[in-house]
Amino acid sequence: QPVLDAGLAKDLPAFVRASAWGLILAVLDFVVYYFACTCRQRILAGYIRALRVRYFSFLLRQRPGRFLEQDTAPLSKLTAEAETVGDKYCGSLLSLYRALWSLALSVAAIVSARWELAIVVVVFSLLTLNLPKPFQKQSDAAEAACLTASEAHMAEAQESIRGFLLIRLHGLAAVRTARYAKAAGELEERETARKQKFYAVDALSGAIGSLSFVGIIVFAMGLVIQGKMSVGYVLSVSQLLGGVMLSFERLPGHLLSLRAGRALFRDSETAFREALEA
């Protein structure tokens, strides 16, 4: 906004100062972004590692007979499920924190211009918060079905590997390949269905975000016509809207993933407790 307004006013000294500050802020933004990404990765890796250790300790505390009955389930929990819970729960929680910080800072910047514009921005953006509700049950079911298919796929692969010699000896390669292909196809179908649930939420959020963006810019230009805001600040608001609208657009997806990850974690905890008590 200072760069644009100084340029429109043809104030060269102010334009140079504003441009210098803009460059400094751009470099600072890059540094903060890199630091945030590296911190996020360290936190997420630590969470997944701790979860795997927790699952491993539960597995070793079970009765031998109970452990052997589970076939490939223990390995699946240490690999696929720990990774899924980590990404869905911890990863989504970190993304949610980041989106909320971006939202708060962007709204504060808009309030510094006109408080009524900030209210309009928040009202338009809040429309996307109700999107997860109709999709929550379908999303949870799709996530559970995908995990079940992943476990079946891994079980089929491990069974074939363990019985490699018998398969070759009795000429069962074609049969085992057909069974594995069926399990792999089922996993792909479940994974596609799971992703489609999230795509639906993203598409609706994007549509509402686009309509809201137009409405906000129209309102801001109305303030310019009334002499309550500069043209430079309107253009700046169009950039600040990314911190507000994008955060709101991503919140439904983060909330869906967070709830799905929490449900998977609770299911695993319940299953482990039941196994220890059996």
Coordinates of C-alpha atoms in Angstrom, one line a residue:
Q1 CA 0.0 0.0 0.0
P2 CA 2.8 2.6 0.7
V3 CA 4.5 1.7 -2.6
L4 CA 1.3 2.1 -4.6
D5 CA 0.1 5.2 -2.9
A6 CA 3.6 6.9 -3.2
G7 CA 3.7 5.9 -6.9
L8 CA 0.3 7.4 -7.5
A9 CA 1.3 10.6 -5.7
K10 CA 4.6 10.7 -7.6
D11 CA 6.5 11.1 -4.4
L12 CA 9.9 9.6 -5.4
P13 CA 11.6 9.6 -1.9
A14 CA 8.6 8.0 -0.3
F15 CA 8.4 5.5 -3.2
V16 CA 12.1 4.5 -2.7
R17 CA 11.7 4.1 1.1
A18 CA 8.5 2.0 0.7
S19 CA 10.1 -0.2 -2.0
A20 CA 13.1 -0.8 0.3
W21 CA 10.9 -1.9 3.1
G22 CA 8.9 -4.1 0.8
L23 CA 12.1 -5.9 -0.2
I24 CA 13.1 -6.3 3.4
L25 CA 9.7 -7.8 4.3
A26 CA 9.9 -10.1 1.3
V27 CA 13.2 -11.5 2.5
L28 CA 11.9 -11.8 6.1
D29 CA 8.8 -13.7 4.8
F30 CA 11.0 -16.2 3.0
V31 CA 13.1 -16.8 6.1
V32 CA 10.0 -17.3 8.3
Y33 CA 8.4 -19.6 5.8
Y34 CA 11.5 -21.8 5.6
F35 CA 11.8 -21.9 9.4
A36 CA 8.1 -22.8 9.8
C37 CA 8.4 -25.6 7.2
T38 CA 11.5 -27.1 8.9
C39 CA 10.0 -26.9 12.3
R40 CA 6.8 -28.5 11.1
Q41 CA 8.7 -31.5 9.6
R42 CA 10.7 -32.0 12.8
I43 CA 7.5 -32.0 14.9
L44 CA 5.7 -34.3 12.6
A45 CA 8.6 -36.8 12.4
G46 CA 8.9 -36.8 16.2
Y47 CA 5.2 -37.5 16.5
I48 CA 5.2 -40.4 14.1
R49 CA 8.3 -41.9 15.8
A50 CA 6.7 -41.6 19.2
L51 CA 3.5 -43.2 17.9
R52 CA 5.3 -46.1 16.4
V53 CA 7.2 -46.7 19.6
R54 CA 3.8 -46.5 21.5
Y55 CA 2.3 -49.1 19.1
F56 CA 5.4 -51.3 19.4
S57 CA 5.2 -51.3 23.2
F58 CA 1.6 -52.2 23.1
L59 CA 2.3 -55.1 20.7
L60 CA 5.0 -56.6 22.9
R61 CA 2.7 -56.5 25.9
Q62 CA 0.0 -58.8 24.3
R63 CA -0.3 -62.5 25.0
P64 CA 1.7 -64.5 22.4
G65 CA -1.4 -66.3 21.2
R66 CA -3.2 -63.1 20.7
F67 CA -0.3 -61.6 18.9
L68 CA 0.1 -64.5 16.5
E69 CA -3.7 -64.4 15.6
Q70 CA -3.3 -60.9 14.2
D71 CA -1.2 -62.0 11.2
T72 CA -0.1 -58.8 9.5
A73 CA -2.1 -56.3 11.6
P74 CA 0.9 -55.4 13.9
L75 CA 3.1 -54.6 11.0
S76 CA 0.4 -52.5 9.4
K77 CA 0.0 -50.4 12.6
L78 CA 3.7 -49.8 12.8
T79 CA 3.9 -48.7 9.1
A80 CA 0.7 -47.6 7.3
E81 CA -1.4 -46.7 10.3
A82 CA 1.2 -44.8 12.2
E83 CA 2.0 -42.7 9.1
T84 CA -1.7 -42.1 8.4
V85 CA -2.5 -41.0 11.9
G86 CA 0.6 -38.8 12.0
D87 CA -0.3 -37.1 8.7
K88 CA -4.0 -36.8 9.4
Y89 CA -3.9 -35.8 13.1
C90 CA -0.6 -34.1 13.9
G91 CA 0.0 -32.8 10.3
S92 CA -3.5 -31.4 10.1
L93 CA -3.2 -29.9 13.6
L94 CA 0.0 -28.0 12.6
S95 CA -1.6 -26.8 9.3
L96 CA -4.6 -25.7 11.3
Y97 CA -2.4 -23.6 13.7
R98 CA -0.6 -22.1 10.7
A99 CA -3.9 -21.2 9.0
L100 CA -5.3 -19.6 12.1
W101 CA -2.1 -17.5 12.6
S102 CA -2.3 -16.3 9.0
L103 CA -6.0 -15.5 9.4
A104 CA -5.4 -13.5 12.6
L105 CA -2.5 -11.4 11.2
S106 CA -4.3 -10.8 7.9
V107 CA -7.5 -9.6 9.6
A108 CA -5.5 -7.4 11.9
A109 CA -3.9 -5.8 8.9
I110 CA -7.3 -5.2 7.3
V111 CA -8.7 -3.7 10.5
S112 CA -5.9 -1.2 10.4
A113 CA -7.5 0.3 7.3
R114 CA -11.2 0.0 7.9
W115 CA -12.9 -2.1 10.6
E116 CA -16.1 -2.4 8.6
L117 CA -14.1 -4.0 5.7
A118 CA -12.6 -6.5 8.2
I119 CA -16.1 -7.5 9.3
V120 CA -17.3 -8.0 5.7
V121 CA -14.2 -10.1 5.0
V122 CA -14.8 -12.3 8.1
V123 CA -18.5 -12.7 7.4
F124 CA -17.9 -13.8 3.8
S125 CA -15.2 -16.2 4.9
L126 CA -17.2 -17.8 7.7
L127 CA -19.5 -19.3 5.0
T128 CA -16.9 -22.0 4.4
L129 CA -16.7 -23.2 8.0
N130 CA -19.9 -25.2 7.8
L131 CA -18.7 -27.2 4.8
P132 CA -17.2 -30.1 6.8
K133 CA -20.4 -31.1 8.6
P134 CA -22.3 -32.7 5.6
F135 CA -19.1 -34.6 4.6
Q136 CA -17.8 -35.7 7.9
K137 CA -19.5 -39.1 8.1
Q138 CA -18.8 -40.0 4.5
S139 CA -15.2 -38.9 5.0
D140 CA -14.7 -41.0 8.1
A141 CA -16.2 -44.0 6.4
A142 CA -14.0 -43.6 3.3
E143 CA -10.9 -43.2 5.6
A144 CA -11.8 -46.4 7.5
A145 CA -12.4 -48.3 4.2
C146 CA -9.1 -47.2 2.8
L147 CA -7.2 -48.4 5.9
T148 CA -9.0 -51.7 5.7
A149 CA -8.1 -52.1 2.1
S150 CA -4.5 -51.2 2.8
E151 CA -4.3 -53.9 5.5
A152 CA -5.8 -56.5 3.1
H153 CA -3.4 -55.5 0.4
M154 CA -0.4 -55.8 2.8
A155 CA -1.7 -59.2 4.1
E156 CA -2.0 -60.5 0.5
A157 CA 1.5 -59.4 -0.4
Q158 CA 3.1 -60.9 2.8
E159 CA 1.3 -64.2 2.4
S160 CA 2.6 -64.6 -1.1
I161 CA 6.1 -63.7 0.0
R162 CA 6.1 -66.2 2.8
G163 CA 4.7 -68.9 0.6
F164 CA 7.0 -68.2 -2.3
L165 CA 8.5 -71.7 -2.5
L166 CA 5.1 -73.4 -2.3
I167 CA 3.7 -71.1 -5.0
R168 CA 6.5 -71.9 -7.4
L169 CA 6.5 -75.6 -6.5
H170 CA 2.7 -76.0 -7.2
G171 CA 2.5 -73.6 -10.1
L172 CA 0.2 -71.2 -8.2
A173 CA 1.7 -67.9 -9.5
A174 CA -1.2 -67.0 -11.7
V175 CA -3.7 -67.6 -8.9
R176 CA -1.7 -65.6 -6.4
T177 CA -1.2 -62.8 -8.9
A178 CA -4.9 -62.6 -9.5
R179 CA -5.6 -62.4 -5.8
Y180 CA -3.0 -59.7 -5.3
A181 CA -4.4 -57.7 -8.3
K182 CA -7.8 -57.8 -6.7
A183 CA -6.5 -56.5 -3.4
A184 CA -4.5 -53.8 -5.1
G185 CA -7.5 -52.8 -7.2
E186 CA -9.6 -52.6 -4.1
L187 CA -7.0 -50.4 -2.4
E188 CA -6.9 -48.1 -5.3
E189 CA -10.7 -47.7 -5.4
R190 CA -10.9 -47.0 -1.7
E191 CA -8.0 -44.4 -2.0
T192 CA -9.8 -42.7 -4.9
A193 CA -13.1 -42.6 -3.0
R194 CA -11.3 -41.1 0.0
K195 CA -9.6 -38.4 -2.1
Q196 CA -12.9 -37.5 -3.8
K197 CA -14.5 -36.6 -0.5
F198 CA -11.7 -34.0 0.1
Y199 CA -11.9 -32.8 -3.5
A200 CA -15.6 -32.1 -3.0
V201 CA -14.9 -29.9 0.1
D202 CA -12.1 -28.1 -1.7
A203 CA -14.2 -27.4 -4.8
L204 CA -17.1 -25.9 -2.7
S205 CA -14.7 -23.9 -0.6
G206 CA -13.0 -22.5 -3.8
A207 CA -16.3 -21.5 -5.3
I208 CA -17.5 -19.7 -2.2
G209 CA -14.0 -18.1 -1.9
S210 CA -14.2 -16.8 -5.5
L211 CA -17.6 -15.2 -5.0
S212 CA -16.6 -13.8 -1.6
F213 CA -13.5 -12.2 -3.2
V214 CA -15.5 -10.4 -5.8
G215 CA -18.0 -9.1 -3.1
I216 CA -15.2 -7.9 -0.9
I217 CA -13.5 -6.0 -3.7
V218 CA -16.8 -4.4 -4.7
F219 CA -17.3 -3.3 -1.1
A220 CA -13.8 -1.9 -0.8
M221 CA -14.1 0.1 -4.0
G222 CA -17.3 1.5 -2.5
L223 CA -15.2 2.9 0.3
V224 CA -12.8 4.4 -2.2
I225 CA -15.7 6.2 -3.9
Q226 CA -16.7 7.6 -0.5
G227 CA -13.1 8.8 0.1
K228 CA -12.6 6.4 3.1
M229 CA -9.8 4.3 1.6
S230 CA -7.0 4.8 -0.9
V231 CA -6.7 2.8 -4.2
G232 CA -3.4 1.5 -3.0
Y233 CA -4.9 0.0 0.1
V234 CA -7.6 -1.7 -1.9
L235 CA -4.9 -3.4 -4.0
S236 CA -3.1 -4.4 -0.8
V237 CA -6.4 -5.8 0.6
S238 CA -6.7 -8.0 -2.5
Q239 CA -3.4 -9.5 -1.4
L240 CA -4.3 -9.7 2.3
L241 CA -7.5 -11.6 1.3
G242 CA -5.2 -14.5 0.5
G243 CA -4.3 -14.8 4.2
V244 CA -8.0 -14.7 5.1
M245 CA -9.9 -16.5 2.3
L246 CA -7.2 -19.1 1.7
S247 CA -7.1 -19.9 5.5
F248 CA -10.9 -20.3 5.6
E249 CA -10.9 -22.4 2.4
R250 CA -8.3 -24.8 3.9
L251 CA -9.9 -25.0 7.4
P252 CA -12.6 -27.5 6.3
G253 CA -10.0 -29.9 4.8
H254 CA -7.8 -29.5 7.9
L255 CA -10.7 -30.2 10.2
L256 CA -11.8 -33.3 8.2
S257 CA -8.3 -34.7 8.3
L258 CA -7.9 -33.8 12.0
R259 CA -11.1 -35.6 13.0
A260 CA -10.3 -38.6 10.8
G261 CA -6.9 -38.9 12.3
R262 CA -8.2 -38.6 15.8
A263 CA -10.8 -41.3 15.1
L264 CA -8.2 -43.7 13.8
F265 CA -6.0 -43.0 16.8
R266 CA -8.8 -43.7 19.3
D267 CA -9.8 -46.9 17.4
S268 CA -6.2 -48.2 17.7
E269 CA -6.0 -47.3 21.4
T270 CA -9.3 -49.1 22.0
A271 CA -8.2 -52.1 20.1
F272 CA -4.9 -52.3 22.0
R273 CA -6.6 -52.0 25.4
E274 CA -9.0 -54.7 24.5
A275 CA -6.1 -56.9 23.4
L276 CA -4.3 -56.3 26.7
E277 CA -7.4 -57.1 28.7
A278 CA -8.2 -60.3 26.8

